[in-house]
């Protein structure tokens, strides 16, 4: 049975440092309620989805131009049996700068096909990274119309 963490890669025609700065502007590409800061290691922020759902996160690792890691410290997802399934998971942005582009690999460590939310989270992350984040990085505007 597959136990691989969800991941997706996009190739962006921008320098890695610029991409890292833009990822930290979460509401511009994720289209969620957002409180706090996501710029530097140790920053804490809350992502809100609707009136009840939330994800309390910490920027747990920053390697300038190379890697950004957000750890979910606590969450509440009212629509699932395991309402705290994302607690302890990590959202990892790995960047590898090439000559004219940066390869960005997003991994949600702990989100596997065995996760209750995987069937919803896989297409969700696919949209938010490959469409909305990519659009924000290249045009300055995220794509909030999930298809």
Steps between C-alpha positions, in 0.01 A plus 500: 500500500628846409618709796666783311442854623313726260733703280485707187760688298474819299769676299493875552687758289613697808793499742455283811531793742210682333287183509564454873393858572180453300411164663492683835210714369264207559163673438616619157516145366313272742187709534450429870454704813844576639636651821863537601823488301665231287824679406769376739587192701298503822215707354154370590181531301143374487325390182121515522263319267145595576362579844638193681795346317848622588866404475749648750844488338860588573769579246728223628783522247634757257802445280517817288445427133476125567230389743201615701317275749173567679400266785132463591498532878126463543201479270127445490328365187133456592408312183717192580477227761860573603461874545868547589649288221742770382645562849871419488516499120738724307457707186839508330605725213831384348658730241776421254613793291605423144632734229167660403251352744449356846364152557256516790399171658221518756464205738233462767686264731245286683232532233494154346238295313414342838396842638127556529520837323730381216217464248414870553845636585680354196289692243495800734878520529537428128288808429653727764859424394487434124233757417461763770856529634640473148261773383591723795873448441480578129214755474465640853147358537397166652228277348232452765260311272560138594391268219 
